[in-house]
Short mmCIF file of C-alpha atoms (C1' of nucleotides) in Angstrom, two decimals:
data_model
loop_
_atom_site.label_atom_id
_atom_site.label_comp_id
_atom_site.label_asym_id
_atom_site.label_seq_id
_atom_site.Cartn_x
_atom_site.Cartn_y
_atom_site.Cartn_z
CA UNK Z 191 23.41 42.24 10.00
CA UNK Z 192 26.57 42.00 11.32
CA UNK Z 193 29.84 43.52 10.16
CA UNK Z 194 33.25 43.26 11.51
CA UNK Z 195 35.97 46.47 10.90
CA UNK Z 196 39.60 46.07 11.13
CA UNK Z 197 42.08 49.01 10.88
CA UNK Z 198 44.87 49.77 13.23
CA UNK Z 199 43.93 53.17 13.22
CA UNK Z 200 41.58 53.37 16.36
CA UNK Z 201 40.22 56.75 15.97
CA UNK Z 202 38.95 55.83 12.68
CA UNK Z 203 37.44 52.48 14.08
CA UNK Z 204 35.21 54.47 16.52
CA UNK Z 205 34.14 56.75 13.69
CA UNK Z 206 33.27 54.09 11.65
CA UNK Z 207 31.40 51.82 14.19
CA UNK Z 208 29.09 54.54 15.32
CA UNK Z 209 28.49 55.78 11.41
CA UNK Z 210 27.42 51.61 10.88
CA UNK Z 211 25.76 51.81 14.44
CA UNK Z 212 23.38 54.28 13.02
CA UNK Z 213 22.51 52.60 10.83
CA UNK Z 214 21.05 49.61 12.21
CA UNK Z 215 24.49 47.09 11.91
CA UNK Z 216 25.78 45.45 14.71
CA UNK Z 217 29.53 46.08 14.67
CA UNK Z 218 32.13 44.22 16.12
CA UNK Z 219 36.13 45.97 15.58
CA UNK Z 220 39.56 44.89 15.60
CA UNK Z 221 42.85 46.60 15.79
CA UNK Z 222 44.97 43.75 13.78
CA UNK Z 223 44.38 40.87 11.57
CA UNK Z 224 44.78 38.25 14.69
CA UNK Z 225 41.94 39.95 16.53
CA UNK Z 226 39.68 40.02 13.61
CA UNK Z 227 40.04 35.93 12.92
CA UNK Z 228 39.67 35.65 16.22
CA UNK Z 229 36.07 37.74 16.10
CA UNK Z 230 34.94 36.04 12.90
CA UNK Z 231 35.46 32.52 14.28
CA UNK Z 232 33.79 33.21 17.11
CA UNK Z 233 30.62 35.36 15.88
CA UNK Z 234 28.09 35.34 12.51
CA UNK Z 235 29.70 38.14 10.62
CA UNK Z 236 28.01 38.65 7.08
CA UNK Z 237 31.13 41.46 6.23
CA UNK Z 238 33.89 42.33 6.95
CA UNK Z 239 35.94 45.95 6.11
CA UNK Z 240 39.34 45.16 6.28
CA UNK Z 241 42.10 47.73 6.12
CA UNK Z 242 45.16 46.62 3.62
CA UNK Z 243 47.72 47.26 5.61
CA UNK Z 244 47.52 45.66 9.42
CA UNK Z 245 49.56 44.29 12.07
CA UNK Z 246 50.53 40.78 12.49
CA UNK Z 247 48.43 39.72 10.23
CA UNK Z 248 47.62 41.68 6.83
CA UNK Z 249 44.21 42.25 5.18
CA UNK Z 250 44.82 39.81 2.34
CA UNK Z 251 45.78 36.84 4.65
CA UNK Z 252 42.64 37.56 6.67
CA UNK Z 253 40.65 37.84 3.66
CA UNK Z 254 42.02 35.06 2.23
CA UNK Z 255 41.62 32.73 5.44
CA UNK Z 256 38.07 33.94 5.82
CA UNK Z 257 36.82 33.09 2.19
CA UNK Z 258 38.65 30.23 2.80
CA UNK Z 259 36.42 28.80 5.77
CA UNK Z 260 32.87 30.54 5.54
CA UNK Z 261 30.70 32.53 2.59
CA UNK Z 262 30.91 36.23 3.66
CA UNK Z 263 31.78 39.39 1.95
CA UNK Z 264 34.57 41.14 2.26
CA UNK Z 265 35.38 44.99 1.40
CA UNK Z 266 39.05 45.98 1.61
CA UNK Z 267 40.55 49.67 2.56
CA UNK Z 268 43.10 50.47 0.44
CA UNK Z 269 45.89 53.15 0.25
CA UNK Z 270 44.92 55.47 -2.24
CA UNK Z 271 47.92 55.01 -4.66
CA UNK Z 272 48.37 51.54 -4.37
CA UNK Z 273 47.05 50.60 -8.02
CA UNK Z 274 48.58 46.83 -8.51
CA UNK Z 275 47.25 46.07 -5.04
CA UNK Z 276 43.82 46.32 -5.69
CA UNK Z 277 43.78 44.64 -8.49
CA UNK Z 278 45.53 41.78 -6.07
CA UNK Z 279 42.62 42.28 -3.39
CA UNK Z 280 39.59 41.69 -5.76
CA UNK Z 281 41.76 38.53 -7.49
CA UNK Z 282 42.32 37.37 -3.70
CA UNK Z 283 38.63 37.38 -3.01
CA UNK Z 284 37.48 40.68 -1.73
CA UNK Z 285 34.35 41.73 -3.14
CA UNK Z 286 34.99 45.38 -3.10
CA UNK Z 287 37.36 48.15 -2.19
CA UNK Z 288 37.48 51.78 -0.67
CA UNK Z 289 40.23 54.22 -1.53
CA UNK Z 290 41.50 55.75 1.83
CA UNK Z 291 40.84 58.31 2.39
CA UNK Z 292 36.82 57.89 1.76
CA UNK Z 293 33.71 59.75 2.91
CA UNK Z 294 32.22 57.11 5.58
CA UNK Z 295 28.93 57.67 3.75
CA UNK Z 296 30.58 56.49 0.83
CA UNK Z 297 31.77 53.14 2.50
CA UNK Z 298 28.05 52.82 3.72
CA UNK Z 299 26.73 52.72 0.62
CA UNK Z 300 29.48 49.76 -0.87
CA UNK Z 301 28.56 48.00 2.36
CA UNK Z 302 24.49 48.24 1.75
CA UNK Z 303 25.42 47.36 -1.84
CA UNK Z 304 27.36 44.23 -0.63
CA UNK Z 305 24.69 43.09 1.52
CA UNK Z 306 21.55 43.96 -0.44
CA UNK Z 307 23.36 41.41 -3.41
CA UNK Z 308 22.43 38.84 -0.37
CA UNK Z 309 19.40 39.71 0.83
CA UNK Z 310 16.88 39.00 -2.33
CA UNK Z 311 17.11 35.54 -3.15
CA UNK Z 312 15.47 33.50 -6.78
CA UNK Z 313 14.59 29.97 -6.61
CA UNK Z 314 13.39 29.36 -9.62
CA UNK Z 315 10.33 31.63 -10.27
CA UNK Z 316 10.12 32.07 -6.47
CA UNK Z 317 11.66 35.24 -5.09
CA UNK Z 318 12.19 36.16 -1.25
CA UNK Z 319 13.59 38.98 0.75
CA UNK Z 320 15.08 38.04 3.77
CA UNK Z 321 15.46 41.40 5.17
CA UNK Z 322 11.40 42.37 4.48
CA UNK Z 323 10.82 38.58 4.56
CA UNK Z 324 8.37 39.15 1.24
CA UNK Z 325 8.18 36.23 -0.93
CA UNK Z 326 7.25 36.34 -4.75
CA UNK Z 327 5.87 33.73 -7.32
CA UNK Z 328 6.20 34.38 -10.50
CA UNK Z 329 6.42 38.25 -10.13
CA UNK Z 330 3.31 38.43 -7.31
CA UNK Z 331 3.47 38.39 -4.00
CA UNK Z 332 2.50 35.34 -1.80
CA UNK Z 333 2.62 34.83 1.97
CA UNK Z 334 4.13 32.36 3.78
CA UNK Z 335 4.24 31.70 7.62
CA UNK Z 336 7.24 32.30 9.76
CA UNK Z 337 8.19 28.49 9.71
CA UNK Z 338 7.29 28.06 5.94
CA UNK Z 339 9.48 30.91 5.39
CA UNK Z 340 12.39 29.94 7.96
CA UNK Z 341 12.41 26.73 5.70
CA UNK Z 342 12.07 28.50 2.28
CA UNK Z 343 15.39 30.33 3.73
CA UNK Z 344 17.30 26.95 4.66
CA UNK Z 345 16.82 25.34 1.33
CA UNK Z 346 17.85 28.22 -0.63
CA UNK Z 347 21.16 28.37 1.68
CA UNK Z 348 21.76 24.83 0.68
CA UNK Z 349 20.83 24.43 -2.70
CA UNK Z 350 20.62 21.28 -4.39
CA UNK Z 351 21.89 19.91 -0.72
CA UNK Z 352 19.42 16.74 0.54
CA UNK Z 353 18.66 17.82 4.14
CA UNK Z 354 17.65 15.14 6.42
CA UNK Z 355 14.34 16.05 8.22
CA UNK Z 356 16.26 16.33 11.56
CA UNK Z 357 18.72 18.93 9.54
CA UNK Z 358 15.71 20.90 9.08
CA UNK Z 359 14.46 20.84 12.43
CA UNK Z 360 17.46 21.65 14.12
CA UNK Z 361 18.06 24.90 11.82
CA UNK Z 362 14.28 25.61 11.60
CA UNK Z 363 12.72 24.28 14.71
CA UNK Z 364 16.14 24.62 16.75
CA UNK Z 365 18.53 22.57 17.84
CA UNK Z 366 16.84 21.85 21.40
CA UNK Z 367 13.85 21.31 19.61
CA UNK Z 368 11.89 18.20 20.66
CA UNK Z 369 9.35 16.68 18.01
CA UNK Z 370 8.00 14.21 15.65
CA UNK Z 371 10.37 14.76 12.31
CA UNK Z 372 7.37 13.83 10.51
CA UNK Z 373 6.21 17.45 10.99
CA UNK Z 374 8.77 18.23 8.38
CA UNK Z 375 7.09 16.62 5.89
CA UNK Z 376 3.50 18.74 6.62
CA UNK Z 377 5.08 21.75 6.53
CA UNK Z 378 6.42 20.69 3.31
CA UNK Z 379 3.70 19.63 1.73
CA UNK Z 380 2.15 23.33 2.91
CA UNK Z 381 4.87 25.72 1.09
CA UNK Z 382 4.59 23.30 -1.91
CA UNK Z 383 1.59 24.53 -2.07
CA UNK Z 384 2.48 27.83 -1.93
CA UNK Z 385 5.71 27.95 -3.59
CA UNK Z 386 5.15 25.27 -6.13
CA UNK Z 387 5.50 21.94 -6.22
CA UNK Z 388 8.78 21.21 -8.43
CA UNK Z 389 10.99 23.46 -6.22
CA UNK Z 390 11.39 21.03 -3.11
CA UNK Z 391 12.53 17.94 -4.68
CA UNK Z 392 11.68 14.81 -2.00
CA UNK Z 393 14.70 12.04 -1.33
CA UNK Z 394 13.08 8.70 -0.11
CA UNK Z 395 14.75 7.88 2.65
CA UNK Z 396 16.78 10.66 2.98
CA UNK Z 397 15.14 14.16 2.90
CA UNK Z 398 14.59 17.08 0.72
CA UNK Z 399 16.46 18.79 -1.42
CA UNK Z 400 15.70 22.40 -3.79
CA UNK Z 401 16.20 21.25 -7.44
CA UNK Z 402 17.37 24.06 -8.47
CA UNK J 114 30.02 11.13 6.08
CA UNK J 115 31.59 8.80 8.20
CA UNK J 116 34.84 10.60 10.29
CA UNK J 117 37.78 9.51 12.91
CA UNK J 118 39.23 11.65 15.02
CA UNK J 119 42.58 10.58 16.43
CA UNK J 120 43.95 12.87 19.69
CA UNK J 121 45.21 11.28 22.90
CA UNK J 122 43.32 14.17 25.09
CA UNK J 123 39.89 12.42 25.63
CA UNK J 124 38.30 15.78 26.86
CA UNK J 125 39.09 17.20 23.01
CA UNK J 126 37.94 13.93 21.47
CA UNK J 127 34.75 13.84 23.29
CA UNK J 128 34.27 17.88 22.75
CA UNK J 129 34.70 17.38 18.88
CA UNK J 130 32.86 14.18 18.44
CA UNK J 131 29.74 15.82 19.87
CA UNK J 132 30.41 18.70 17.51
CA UNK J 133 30.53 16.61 14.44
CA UNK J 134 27.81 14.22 15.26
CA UNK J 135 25.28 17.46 15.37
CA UNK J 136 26.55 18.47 12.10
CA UNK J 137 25.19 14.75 10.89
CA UNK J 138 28.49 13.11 10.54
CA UNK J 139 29.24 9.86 11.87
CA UNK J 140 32.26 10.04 14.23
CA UNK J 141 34.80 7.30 14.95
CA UNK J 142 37.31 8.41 17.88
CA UNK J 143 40.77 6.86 18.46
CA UNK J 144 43.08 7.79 21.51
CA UNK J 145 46.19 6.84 19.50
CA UNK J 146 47.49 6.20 16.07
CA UNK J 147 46.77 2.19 16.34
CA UNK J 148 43.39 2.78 17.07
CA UNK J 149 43.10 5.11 14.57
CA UNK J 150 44.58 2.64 11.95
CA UNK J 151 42.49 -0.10 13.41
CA UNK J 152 39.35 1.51 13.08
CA UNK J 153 40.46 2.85 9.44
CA UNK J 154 40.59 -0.94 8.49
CA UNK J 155 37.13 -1.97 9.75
CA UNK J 156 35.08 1.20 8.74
CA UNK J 157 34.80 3.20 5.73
CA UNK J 158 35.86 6.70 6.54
CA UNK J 159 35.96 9.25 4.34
CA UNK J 160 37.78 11.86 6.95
CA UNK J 161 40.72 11.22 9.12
CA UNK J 162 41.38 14.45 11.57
CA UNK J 163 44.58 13.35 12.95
CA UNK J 164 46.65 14.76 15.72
CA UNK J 165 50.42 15.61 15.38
CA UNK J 166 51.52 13.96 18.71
CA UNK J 167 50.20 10.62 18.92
CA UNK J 168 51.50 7.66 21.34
CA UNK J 169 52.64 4.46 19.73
CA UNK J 170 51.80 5.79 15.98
CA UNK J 171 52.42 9.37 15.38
CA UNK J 172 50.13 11.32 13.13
CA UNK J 173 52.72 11.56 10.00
CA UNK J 174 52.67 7.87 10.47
CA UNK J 175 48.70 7.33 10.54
CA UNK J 176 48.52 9.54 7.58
CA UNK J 177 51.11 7.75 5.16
CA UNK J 178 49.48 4.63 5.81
CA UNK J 179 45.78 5.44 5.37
CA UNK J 180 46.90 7.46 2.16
CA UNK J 181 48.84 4.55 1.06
CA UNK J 182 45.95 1.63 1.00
CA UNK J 183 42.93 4.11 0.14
CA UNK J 184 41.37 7.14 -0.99
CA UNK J 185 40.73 9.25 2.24
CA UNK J 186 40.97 12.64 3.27
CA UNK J 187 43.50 13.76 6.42
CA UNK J 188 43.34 17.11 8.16
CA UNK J 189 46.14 17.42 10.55
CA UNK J 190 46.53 19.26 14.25
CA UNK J 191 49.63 20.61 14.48
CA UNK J 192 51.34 22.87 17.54
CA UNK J 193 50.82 26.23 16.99
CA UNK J 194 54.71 27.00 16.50
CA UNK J 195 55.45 24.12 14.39
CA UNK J 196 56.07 25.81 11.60
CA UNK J 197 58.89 23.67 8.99
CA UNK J 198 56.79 20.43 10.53
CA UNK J 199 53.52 22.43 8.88
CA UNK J 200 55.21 21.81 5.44
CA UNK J 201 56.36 18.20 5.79
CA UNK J 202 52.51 17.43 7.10
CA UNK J 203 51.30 18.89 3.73
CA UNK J 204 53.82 16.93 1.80
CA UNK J 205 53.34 14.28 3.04
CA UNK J 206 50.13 13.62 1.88
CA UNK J 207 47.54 15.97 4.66
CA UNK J 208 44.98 17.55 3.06
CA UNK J 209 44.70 20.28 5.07
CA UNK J 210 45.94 21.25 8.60
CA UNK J 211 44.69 23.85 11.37
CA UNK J 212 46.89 25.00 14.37
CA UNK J 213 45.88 24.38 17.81
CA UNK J 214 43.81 25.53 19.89
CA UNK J 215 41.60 26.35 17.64
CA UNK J 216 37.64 26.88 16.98
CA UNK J 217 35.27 23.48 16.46
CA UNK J 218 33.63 25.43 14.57
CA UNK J 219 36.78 26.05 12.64
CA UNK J 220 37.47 22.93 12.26
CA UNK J 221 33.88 21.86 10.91
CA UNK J 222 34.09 24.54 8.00
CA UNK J 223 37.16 23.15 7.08
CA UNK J 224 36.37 19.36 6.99
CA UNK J 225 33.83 20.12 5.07
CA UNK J 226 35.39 21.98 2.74
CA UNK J 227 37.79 19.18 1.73
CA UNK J 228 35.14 16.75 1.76
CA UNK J 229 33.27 18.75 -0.76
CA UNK J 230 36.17 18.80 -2.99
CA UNK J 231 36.19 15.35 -3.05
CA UNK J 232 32.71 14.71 -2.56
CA UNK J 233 32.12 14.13 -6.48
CA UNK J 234 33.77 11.08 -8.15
CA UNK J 235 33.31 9.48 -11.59
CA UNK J 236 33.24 6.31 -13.02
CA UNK J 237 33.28 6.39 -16.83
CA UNK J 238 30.44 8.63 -17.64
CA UNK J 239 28.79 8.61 -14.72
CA UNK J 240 29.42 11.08 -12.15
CA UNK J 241 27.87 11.39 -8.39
CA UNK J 242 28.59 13.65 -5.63
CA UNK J 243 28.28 11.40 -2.08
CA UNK J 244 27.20 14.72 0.20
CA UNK J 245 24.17 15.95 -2.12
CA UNK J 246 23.76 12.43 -3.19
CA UNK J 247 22.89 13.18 -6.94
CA UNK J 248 23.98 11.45 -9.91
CA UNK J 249 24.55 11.95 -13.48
CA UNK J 250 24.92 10.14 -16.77
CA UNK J 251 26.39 11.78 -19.49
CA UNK J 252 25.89 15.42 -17.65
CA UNK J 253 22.09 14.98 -17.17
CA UNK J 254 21.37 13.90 -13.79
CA UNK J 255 19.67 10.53 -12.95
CA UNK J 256 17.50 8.99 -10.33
CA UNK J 257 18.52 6.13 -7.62
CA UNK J 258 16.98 4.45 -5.02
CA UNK J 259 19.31 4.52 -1.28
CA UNK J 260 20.56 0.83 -2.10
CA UNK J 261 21.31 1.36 -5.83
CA UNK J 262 23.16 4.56 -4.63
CA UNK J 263 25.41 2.68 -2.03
CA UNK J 264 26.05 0.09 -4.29
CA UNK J 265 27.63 2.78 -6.94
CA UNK J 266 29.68 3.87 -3.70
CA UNK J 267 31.22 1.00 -2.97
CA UNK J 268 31.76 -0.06 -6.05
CA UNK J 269 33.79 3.39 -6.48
CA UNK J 270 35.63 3.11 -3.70
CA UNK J 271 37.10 -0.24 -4.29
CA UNK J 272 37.51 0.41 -8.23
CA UNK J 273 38.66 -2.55 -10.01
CA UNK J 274 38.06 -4.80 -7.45
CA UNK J 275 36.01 -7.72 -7.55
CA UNK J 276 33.48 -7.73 -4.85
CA UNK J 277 31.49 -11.18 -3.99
CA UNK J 278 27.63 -10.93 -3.50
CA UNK J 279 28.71 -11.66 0.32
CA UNK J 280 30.91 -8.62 0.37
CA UNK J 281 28.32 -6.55 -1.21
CA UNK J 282 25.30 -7.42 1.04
CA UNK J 283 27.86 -7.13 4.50
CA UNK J 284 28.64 -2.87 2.88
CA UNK J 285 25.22 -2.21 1.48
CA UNK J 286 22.83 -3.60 3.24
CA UNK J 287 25.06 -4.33 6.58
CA UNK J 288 26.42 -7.23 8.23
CA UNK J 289 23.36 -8.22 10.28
CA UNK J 290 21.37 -8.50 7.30
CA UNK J 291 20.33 -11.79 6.38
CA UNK J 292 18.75 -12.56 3.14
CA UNK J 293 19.30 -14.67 -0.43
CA UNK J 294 22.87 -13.40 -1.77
CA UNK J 295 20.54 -13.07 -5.76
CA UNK J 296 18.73 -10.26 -4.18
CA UNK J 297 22.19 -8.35 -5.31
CA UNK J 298 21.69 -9.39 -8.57
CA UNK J 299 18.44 -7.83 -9.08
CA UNK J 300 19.89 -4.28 -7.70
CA UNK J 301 22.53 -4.88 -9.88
CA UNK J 302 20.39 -4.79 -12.97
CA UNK J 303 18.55 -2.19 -11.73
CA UNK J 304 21.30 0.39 -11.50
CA UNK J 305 22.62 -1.38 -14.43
CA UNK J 306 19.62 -0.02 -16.24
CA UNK J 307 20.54 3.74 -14.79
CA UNK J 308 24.14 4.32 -15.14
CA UNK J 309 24.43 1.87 -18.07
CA UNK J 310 25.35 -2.02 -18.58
CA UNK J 311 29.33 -1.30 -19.02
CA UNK J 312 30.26 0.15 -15.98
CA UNK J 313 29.65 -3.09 -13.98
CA UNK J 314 31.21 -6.17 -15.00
CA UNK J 315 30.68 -9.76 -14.21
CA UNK J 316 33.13 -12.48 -12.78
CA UNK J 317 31.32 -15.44 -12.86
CA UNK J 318 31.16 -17.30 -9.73
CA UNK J 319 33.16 -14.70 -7.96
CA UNK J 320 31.08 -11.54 -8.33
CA UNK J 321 30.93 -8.16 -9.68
CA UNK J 322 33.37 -5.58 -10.45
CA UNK J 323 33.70 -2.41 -12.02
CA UNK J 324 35.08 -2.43 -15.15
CA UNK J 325 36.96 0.97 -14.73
"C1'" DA K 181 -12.29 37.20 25.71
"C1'" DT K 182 -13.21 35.83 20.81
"C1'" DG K 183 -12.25 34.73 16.36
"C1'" DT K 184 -8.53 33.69 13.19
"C1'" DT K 185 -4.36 31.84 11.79
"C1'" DT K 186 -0.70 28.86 12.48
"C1'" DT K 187 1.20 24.73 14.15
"C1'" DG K 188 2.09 19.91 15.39
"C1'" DT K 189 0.34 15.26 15.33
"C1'" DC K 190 -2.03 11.48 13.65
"C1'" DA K 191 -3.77 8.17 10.39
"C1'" DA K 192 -5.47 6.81 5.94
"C1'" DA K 193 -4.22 6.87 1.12
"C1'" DT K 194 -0.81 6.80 -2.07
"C1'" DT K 195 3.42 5.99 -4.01
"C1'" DA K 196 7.96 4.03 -4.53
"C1'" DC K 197 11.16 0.55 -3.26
"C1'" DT K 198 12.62 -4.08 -2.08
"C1'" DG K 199 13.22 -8.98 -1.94
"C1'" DT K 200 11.92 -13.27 -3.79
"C1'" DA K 201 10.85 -16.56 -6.91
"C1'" DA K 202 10.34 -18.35 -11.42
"C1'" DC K 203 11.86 -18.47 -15.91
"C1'" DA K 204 15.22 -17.13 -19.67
"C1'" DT K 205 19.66 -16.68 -21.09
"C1'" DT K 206 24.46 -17.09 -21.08
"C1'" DA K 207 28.97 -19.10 -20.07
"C1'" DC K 208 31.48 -22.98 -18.72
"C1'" DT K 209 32.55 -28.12 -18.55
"C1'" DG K 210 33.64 -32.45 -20.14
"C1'" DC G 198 27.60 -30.10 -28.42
"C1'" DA G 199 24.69 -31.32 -24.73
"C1'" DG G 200 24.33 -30.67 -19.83
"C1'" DT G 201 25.03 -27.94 -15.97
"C1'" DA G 202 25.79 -24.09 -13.25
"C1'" DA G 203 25.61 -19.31 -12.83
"C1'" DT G 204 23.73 -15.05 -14.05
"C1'" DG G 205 20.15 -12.09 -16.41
"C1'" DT G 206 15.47 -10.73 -16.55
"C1'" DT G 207 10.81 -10.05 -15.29
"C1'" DA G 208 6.78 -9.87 -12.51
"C1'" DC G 209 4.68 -9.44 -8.23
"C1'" DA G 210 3.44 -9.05 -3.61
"C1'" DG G 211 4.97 -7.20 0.65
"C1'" DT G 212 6.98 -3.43 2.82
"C1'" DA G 213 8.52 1.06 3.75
"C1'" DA G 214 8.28 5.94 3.11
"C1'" DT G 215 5.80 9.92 1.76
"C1'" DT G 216 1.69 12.60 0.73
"C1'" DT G 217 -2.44 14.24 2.02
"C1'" DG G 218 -6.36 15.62 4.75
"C1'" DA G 219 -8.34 16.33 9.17
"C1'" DC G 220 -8.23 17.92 13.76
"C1'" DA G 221 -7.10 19.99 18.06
"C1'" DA G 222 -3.92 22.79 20.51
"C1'" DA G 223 -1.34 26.90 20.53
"C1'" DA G 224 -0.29 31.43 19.17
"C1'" DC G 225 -1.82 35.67 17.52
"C1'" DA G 226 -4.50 39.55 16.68
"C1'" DT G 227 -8.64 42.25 17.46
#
DNA sequence: ATGTTTTGTCAAATTACTGTAACATTACTG
DNA sequence: CAGTAATGTTACAGTAATTTGACAAAACAT
């Protein structure tokens, strides 16, 4: 998982980013609100912790410019007396807050909290974990292979989306992948089998699509 | 989703063209604004990304026009310090706009964004949305073929007008096809049958319309 | 190395879609 | 109001796309 923290304070930045470190996240940091759009456009950040107050650019605009472009989550720092404000964040699209000052264990937790909202998702009766990568029908567990799970994962992104059969293979297969797109279509037909087959709707002449 | 992309640096264009196209859209390019308008005329975009500084036709210019005639989306590039310009481009009729230089993939998130906004339109009761291709009738959602679904599209797109079974053939099934003109009928009564029999209206010896 | 699972490809079987033609119906014309 | 022209309707055969099953190669684990 990676998270992106932005605070002009750069002693706290190091003391967060080796807390987050520890704990398995990649961290990327930035000292203003310029340098963390600049990150985010340029990497896969999944959250962000964005300090209110900020140079150049604030922690609302940055927020607001982030929800604006991609889905990620976003957990604001705010001055601890600042009431009215964070009532303004989480109306502006932040998903959570932290009081400063805060215990960083504290802002570990919010952030696992965040991210864990993510990481089990429900098709239907079908439910998958895309950190343990465990997949459930109907309350018991079922296994699916790497690829069959890989596409699982790409239909529940899009939902309801139709996604052509070279769609899939470039975000499944890869994008230099070379191969018949028919292959699609087995693979398919196999988690069908495994999933059920009402969940993957099929789109003659298209491509697939979840119905749900 | 077909796009144009109108900049007079061919590097760019060529750059953003091969961007798009991996992200499935079909890309148009134009070096200037009368190429942009040109190819406007002859193809049915549903994306204009338009560059401030154009020769010959300057983007404010492209814009008004393609706004005036039909319903298309516009997502300017402006200068990065063009600030009081940022408001007329808005005004004036740009969906969006996104300083340069800035991130393709930037840019992507955002086109898509406005084309998902507009991505569902509705004739009477019937509603479909032309990125996840589904349609509905009355709120429940209905089943149709590829041709019966790009005969609803054109028909919404040219609302009101009448379009001869000439017309209809050259947009739905393309302008190399060659086959008896009736065959329309028959898809006409087919999606008649779906979305219901007042939505499309007869001219006799003319063609079909839609009645709303 | 050996057995097992997964994977990609192919081809037959199945299913859905399309175009045409033939007939029925409707609207227009004088 | 009959005759004509155009459109509506239906059925069907041809076609196109997908499903399914089988197989061999590849990857994986033991």
């Amino acid at each position: 998982m990676n998270i992106l923290i932005a605070d002009d304070e750069i002693e706290m930045l190091k003391i967060l980013q080796s807390y987050f470190q520890r704990e398995g996240f990649t961290v990327f940091i930035a000292t203003n609100g310029e340098e963390a759009l600049a990150i985010f456009y340029q990497e896969q950040i999944d959250l962000a912790i964005l300090d209110w107050m900020m140079p150049k650019i604030d922690g609302i605009m940055v927020c607001r410019e982030m929800k604006k472009t991609q889905k990620i989550k976003v957990l604001m720092l705010t001055a601890r007396d600042a009431d009215e404000d964070e009532f303004q964040a989480l109306s502006d699209g932040a998903d959570d807050y932290v009081n400063k000052p805060f215990y960083p264990k504290v802002l570990i937790m919010r952030v696992k909290k965040l991210l864990q909202i993510e990481s089990i998702q429900h098709i239907s009766d079908v439910s998958f974990d895309i950190v343990s990568k465990r997949v459930w029908r109907a309350g018991t567990e079922i296994e699916l292979t790497k690829t069959e799970f890989e596409l699982l994962r790409v239909f529940s992104q899009h939902r309801r989306q139709i996604l052509t059969r070279d769609q899939l293979l470039d975000s499944v297969w890869g994008l230099d992948y070379i191969g018949d797109p028919r292959t699609v279509d087995t693979h398919i037909r196999r988690l069908r089998e495994k999933i059920g087959e009402d969940i993957i709707q099929t789109h003659r002449g298209i491509g697939y699509s979840t119905s749900v």
